[in-house]
mmCIF file of C-alpha atoms in Angstrom:
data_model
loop_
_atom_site.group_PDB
_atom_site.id
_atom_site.type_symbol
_atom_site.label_atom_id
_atom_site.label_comp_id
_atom_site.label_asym_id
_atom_site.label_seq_id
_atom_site.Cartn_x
_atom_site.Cartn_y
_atom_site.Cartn_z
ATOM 1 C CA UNK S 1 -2.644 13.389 -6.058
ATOM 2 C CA UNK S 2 -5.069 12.886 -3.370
ATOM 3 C CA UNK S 3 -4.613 11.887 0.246
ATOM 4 C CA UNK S 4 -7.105 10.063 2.543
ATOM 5 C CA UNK S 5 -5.912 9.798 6.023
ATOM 6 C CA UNK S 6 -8.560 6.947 7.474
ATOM 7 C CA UNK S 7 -9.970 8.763 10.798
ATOM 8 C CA UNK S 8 -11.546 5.066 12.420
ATOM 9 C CA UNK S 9 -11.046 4.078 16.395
ATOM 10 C CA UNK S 10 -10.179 0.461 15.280
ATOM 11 C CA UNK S 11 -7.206 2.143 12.776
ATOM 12 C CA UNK S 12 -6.173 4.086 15.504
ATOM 13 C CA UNK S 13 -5.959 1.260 18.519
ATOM 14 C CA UNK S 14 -4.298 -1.408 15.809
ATOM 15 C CA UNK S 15 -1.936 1.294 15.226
ATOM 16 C CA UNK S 16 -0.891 2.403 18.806
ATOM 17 C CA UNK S 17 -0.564 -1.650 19.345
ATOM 18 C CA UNK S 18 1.917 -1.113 15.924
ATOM 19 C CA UNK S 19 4.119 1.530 17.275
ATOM 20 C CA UNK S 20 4.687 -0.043 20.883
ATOM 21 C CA UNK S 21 8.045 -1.520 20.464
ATOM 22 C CA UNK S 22 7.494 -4.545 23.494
ATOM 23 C CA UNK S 23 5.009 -5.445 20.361
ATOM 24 C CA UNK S 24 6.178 -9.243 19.078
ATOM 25 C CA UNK S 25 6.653 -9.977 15.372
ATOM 26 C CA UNK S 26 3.807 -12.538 15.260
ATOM 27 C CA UNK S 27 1.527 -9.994 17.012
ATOM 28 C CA UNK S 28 2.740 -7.378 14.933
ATOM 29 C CA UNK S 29 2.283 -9.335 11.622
ATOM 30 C CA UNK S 30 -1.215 -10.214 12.665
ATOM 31 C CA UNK S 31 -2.006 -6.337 13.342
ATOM 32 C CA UNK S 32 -1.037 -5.204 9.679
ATOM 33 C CA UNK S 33 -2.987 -7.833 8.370
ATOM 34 C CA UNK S 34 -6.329 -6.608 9.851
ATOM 35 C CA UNK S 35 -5.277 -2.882 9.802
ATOM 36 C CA UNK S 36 -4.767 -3.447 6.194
ATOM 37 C CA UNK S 37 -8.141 -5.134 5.621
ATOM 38 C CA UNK S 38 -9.284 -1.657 7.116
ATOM 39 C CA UNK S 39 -7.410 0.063 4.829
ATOM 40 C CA UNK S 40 -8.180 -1.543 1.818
ATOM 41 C CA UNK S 41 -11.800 -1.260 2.006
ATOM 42 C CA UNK S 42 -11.697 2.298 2.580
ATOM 43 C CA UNK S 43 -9.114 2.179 -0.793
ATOM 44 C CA UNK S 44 -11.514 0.282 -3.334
ATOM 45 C CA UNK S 45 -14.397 2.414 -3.129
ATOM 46 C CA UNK S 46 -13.879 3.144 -6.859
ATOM 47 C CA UNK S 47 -12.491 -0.117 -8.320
ATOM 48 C CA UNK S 48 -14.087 -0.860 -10.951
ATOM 49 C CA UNK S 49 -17.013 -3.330 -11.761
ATOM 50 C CA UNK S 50 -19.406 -4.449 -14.032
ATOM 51 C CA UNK S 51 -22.754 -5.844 -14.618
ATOM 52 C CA UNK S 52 -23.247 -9.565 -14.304
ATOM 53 C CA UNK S 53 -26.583 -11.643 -14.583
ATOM 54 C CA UNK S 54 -26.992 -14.046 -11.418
ATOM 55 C CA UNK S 55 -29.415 -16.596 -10.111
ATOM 56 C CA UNK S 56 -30.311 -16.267 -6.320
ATOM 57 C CA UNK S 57 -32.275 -18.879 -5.003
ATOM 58 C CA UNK S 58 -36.040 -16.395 -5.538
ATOM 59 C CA UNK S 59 -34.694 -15.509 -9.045
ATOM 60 C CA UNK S 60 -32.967 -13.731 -11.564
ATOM 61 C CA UNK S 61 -30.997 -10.568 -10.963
ATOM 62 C CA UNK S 62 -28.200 -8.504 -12.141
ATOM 63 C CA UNK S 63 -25.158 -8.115 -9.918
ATOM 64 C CA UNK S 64 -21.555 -6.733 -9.654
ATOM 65 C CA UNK S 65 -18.212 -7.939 -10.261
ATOM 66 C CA UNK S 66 -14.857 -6.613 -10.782
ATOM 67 C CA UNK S 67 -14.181 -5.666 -14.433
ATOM 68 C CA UNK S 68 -11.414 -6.427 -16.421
ATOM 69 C CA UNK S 69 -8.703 -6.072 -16.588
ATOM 70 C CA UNK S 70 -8.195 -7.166 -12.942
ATOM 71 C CA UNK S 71 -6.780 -4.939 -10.804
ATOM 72 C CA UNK S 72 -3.232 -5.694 -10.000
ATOM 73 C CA UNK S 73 -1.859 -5.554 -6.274
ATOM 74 C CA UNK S 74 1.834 -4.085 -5.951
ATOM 75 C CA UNK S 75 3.861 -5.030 -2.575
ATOM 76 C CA UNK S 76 6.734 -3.563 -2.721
ATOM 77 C CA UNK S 77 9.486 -6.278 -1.271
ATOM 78 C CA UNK S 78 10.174 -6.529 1.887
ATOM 79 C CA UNK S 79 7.899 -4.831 4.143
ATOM 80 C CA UNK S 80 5.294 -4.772 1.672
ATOM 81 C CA UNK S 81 4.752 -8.529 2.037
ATOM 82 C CA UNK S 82 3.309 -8.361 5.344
ATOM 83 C CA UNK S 83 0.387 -5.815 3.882
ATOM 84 C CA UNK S 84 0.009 -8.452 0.919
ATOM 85 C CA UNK S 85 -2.282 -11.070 2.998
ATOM 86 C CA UNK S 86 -4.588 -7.973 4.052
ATOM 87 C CA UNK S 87 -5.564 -6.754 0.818
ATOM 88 C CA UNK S 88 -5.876 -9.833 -1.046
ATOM 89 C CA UNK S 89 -8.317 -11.273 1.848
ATOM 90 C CA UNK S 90 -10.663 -8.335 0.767
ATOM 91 C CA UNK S 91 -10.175 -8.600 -3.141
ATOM 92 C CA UNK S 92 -9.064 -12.334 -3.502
ATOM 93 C CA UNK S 93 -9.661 -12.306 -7.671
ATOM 94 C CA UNK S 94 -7.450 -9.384 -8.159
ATOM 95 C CA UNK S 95 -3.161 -10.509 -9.790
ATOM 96 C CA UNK S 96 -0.269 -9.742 -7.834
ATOM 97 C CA UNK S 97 3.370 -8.519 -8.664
ATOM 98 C CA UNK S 98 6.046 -7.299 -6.987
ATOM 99 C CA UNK S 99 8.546 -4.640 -6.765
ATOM 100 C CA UNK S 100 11.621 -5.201 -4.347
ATOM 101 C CA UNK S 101 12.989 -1.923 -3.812
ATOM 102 C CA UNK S 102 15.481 -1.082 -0.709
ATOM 103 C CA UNK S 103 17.191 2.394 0.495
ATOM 104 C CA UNK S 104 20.417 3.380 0.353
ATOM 105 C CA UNK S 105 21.186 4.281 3.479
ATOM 106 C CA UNK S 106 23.797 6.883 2.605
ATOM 107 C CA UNK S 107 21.768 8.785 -0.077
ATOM 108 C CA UNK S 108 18.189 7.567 0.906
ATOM 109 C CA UNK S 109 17.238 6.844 -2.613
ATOM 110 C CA UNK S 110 15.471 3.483 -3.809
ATOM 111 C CA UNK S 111 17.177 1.044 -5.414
ATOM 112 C CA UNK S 112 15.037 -1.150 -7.546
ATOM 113 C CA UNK S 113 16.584 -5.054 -7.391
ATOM 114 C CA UNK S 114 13.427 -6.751 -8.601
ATOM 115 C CA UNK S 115 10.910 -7.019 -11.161
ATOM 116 C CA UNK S 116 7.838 -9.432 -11.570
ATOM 117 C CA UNK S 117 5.557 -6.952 -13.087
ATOM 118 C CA UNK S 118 4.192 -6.638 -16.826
ATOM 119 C CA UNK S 119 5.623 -4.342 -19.331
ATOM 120 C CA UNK S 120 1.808 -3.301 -20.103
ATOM 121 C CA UNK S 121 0.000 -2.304 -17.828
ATOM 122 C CA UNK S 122 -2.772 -0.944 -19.805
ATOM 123 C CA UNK S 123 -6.169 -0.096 -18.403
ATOM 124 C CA UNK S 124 -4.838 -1.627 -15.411
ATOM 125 C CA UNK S 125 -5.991 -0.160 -11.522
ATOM 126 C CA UNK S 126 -2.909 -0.640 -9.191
ATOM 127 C CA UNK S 127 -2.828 -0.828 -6.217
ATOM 128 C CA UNK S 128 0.513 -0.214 -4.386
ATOM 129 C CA UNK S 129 1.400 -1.732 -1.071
ATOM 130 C CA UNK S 130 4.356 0.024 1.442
ATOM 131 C CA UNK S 131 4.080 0.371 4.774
ATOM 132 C CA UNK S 132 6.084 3.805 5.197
ATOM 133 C CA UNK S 133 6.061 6.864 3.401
ATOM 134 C CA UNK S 134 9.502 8.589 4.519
ATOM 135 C CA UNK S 135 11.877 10.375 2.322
ATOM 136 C CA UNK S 136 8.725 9.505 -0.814
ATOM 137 C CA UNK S 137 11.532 8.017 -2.693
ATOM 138 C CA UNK S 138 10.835 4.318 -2.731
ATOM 139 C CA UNK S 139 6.819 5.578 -3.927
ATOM 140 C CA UNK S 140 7.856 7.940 -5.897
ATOM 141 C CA UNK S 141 9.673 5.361 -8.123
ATOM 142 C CA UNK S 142 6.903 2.918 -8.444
ATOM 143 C CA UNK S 143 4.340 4.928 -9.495
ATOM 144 C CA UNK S 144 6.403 6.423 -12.092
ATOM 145 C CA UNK S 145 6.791 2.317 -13.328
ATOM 146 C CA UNK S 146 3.469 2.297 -12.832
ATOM 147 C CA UNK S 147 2.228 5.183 -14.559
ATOM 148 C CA UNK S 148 4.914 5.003 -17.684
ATOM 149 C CA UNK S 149 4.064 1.401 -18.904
ATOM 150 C CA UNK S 150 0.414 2.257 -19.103
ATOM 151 C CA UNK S 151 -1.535 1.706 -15.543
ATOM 152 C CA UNK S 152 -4.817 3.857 -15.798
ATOM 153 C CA UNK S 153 -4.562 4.436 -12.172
ATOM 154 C CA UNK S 154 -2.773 4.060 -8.823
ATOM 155 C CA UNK S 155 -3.757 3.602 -5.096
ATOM 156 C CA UNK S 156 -0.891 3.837 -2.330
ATOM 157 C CA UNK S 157 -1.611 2.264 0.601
ATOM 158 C CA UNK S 158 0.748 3.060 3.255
ATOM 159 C CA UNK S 159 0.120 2.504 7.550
ATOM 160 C CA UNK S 160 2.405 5.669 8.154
ATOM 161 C CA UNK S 161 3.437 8.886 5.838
ATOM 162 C CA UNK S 162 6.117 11.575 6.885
ATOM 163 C CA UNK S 163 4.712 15.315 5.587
ATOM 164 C CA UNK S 164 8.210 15.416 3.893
ATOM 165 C CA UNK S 165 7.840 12.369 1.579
ATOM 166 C CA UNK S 166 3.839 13.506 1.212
ATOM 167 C CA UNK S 167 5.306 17.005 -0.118
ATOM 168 C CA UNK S 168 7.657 14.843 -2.135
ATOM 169 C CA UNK S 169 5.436 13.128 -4.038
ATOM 170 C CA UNK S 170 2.835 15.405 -4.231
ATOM 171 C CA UNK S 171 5.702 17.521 -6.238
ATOM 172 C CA UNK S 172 6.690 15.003 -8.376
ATOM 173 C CA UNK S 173 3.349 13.213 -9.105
ATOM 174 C CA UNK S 174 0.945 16.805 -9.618
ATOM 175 C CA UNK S 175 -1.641 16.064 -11.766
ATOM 176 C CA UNK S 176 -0.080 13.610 -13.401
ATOM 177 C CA UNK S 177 -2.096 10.482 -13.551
ATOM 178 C CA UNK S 178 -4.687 9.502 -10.999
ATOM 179 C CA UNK S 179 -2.806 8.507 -7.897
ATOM 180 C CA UNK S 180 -4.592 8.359 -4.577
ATOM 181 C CA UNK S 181 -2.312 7.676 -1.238
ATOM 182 C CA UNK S 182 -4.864 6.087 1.589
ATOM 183 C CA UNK S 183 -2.574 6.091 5.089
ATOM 184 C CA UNK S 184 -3.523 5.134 8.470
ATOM 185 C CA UNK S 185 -2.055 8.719 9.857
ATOM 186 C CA UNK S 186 0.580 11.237 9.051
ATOM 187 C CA UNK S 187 3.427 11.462 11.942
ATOM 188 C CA UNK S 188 5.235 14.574 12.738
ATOM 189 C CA UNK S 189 8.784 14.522 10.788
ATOM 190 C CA UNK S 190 11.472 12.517 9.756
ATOM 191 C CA UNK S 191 14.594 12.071 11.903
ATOM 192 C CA UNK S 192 18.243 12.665 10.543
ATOM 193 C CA UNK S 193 18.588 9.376 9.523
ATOM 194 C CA UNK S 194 15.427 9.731 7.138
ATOM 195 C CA UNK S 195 12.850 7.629 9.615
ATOM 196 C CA UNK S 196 9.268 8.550 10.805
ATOM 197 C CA UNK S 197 9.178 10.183 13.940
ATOM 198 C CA UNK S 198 7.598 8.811 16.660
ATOM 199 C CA UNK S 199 6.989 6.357 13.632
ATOM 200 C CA UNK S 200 7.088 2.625 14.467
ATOM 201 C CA UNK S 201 10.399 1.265 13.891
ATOM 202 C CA UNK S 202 11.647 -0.084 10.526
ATOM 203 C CA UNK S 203 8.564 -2.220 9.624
ATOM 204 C CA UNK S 204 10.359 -4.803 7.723
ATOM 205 C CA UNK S 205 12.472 -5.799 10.393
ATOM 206 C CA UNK S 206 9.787 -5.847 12.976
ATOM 207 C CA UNK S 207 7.466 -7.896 10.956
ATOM 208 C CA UNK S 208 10.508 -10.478 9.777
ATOM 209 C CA UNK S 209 13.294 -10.172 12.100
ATOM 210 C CA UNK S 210 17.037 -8.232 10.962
ATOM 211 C CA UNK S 211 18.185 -10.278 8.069
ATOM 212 C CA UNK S 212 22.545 -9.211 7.870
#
């Protein structure tokens, strides 16, 4: 597995507008969406492309575009969704699916309670979309759907990681496949109740409100 933390000054100021918790849910919607857009280009540096003839209005030339199969953009539901605008602004032709996944709050696991993904995912480059790497749990279980039904490769992109669910995965993924993580910055720990410290609050409910 490899980690990229993005070192940029724009990353850095969208984020400390992120964390600030007098930060509205419109404003804080609108701030993932363009810190996203950051992340994502730094994440597609190696998707892949191929060679296409095109006309320009001098002459003949040969181009780029993205090969097939298409990559295949992964939010994982809830929070994810509010990453999904972000990415797909930057690679508009790629397919989306989802994975809704929430955590126990007892045992901190991930419990999977939706689907809309293909069994094959052959050849495919994913790219996975979850805005907080805590406990690694929730990651950890969608790459490994990922990975088992055939996906050639996998990108994380998360806005915060906790070093315990980085040493997490990076245990249970090894060398296994080739998984890159691309995060905005790694915070110092996770609390007892298995959030980011200082963190940014639970990012679902500040982009969407508390749904009971």
């Amino acid at each position: 597995m490899k980690l990229t933390v993005i070192d940029h000054p724009l990353v850095s100021h969208k984020l400390s507008v992120l964390r600030d918790e007098k930060t509205p849910s419109p404003v804080f919607r609108q701030l993932v969406e363009e810190l996203i857009m950051l992340l994502a280009y730094e994440s597609t540096h190696e998707v892949a492309v191929t060679d296409q003839e095109i006309t320009t209005p001098i002459q003949k030339m040969i181009g780029k575009k993205l090969a097939a199969p298409m990559p295949i953009v992964v939010p994982i539901l809830r929070a994810g969704l509010g990453m999904l605008e972000g990415m797909m602004k930057l690679m508009p032709s790629a397919e989306v699916g989802f994975l809704g996944m929430k955590r126990n709050e007892e045992t901190l696991e991930a419990v999977t309670y939706a689907n809309r993904l293909p069994d094959d995912l052959t050849g495919r480059q994913c790219f996975v979309l979850d805005p907080m790497l805590a406990t690694g749990n929730t990651l950890i279980d969608s790459i490994d759907y990922l990975l088992e039904r055939g996906a050639r490769d996998v990108t994380a992109i998360c806005i915060l990681a906790a070093p315990e669910g980085l040493a997490a995965l990076e245990k249970h993924i090894g060398d296994r496949g080739d998984v890159k993580l691309f995060v905005a910055a790694v915070d110092e720990k996770l609390n007892e109740h298995g959030y980011i410290v200082p963190g940014l609050g639970d990012a679902g409910d500040r982009l969407y409100g508390i749904v009971d």
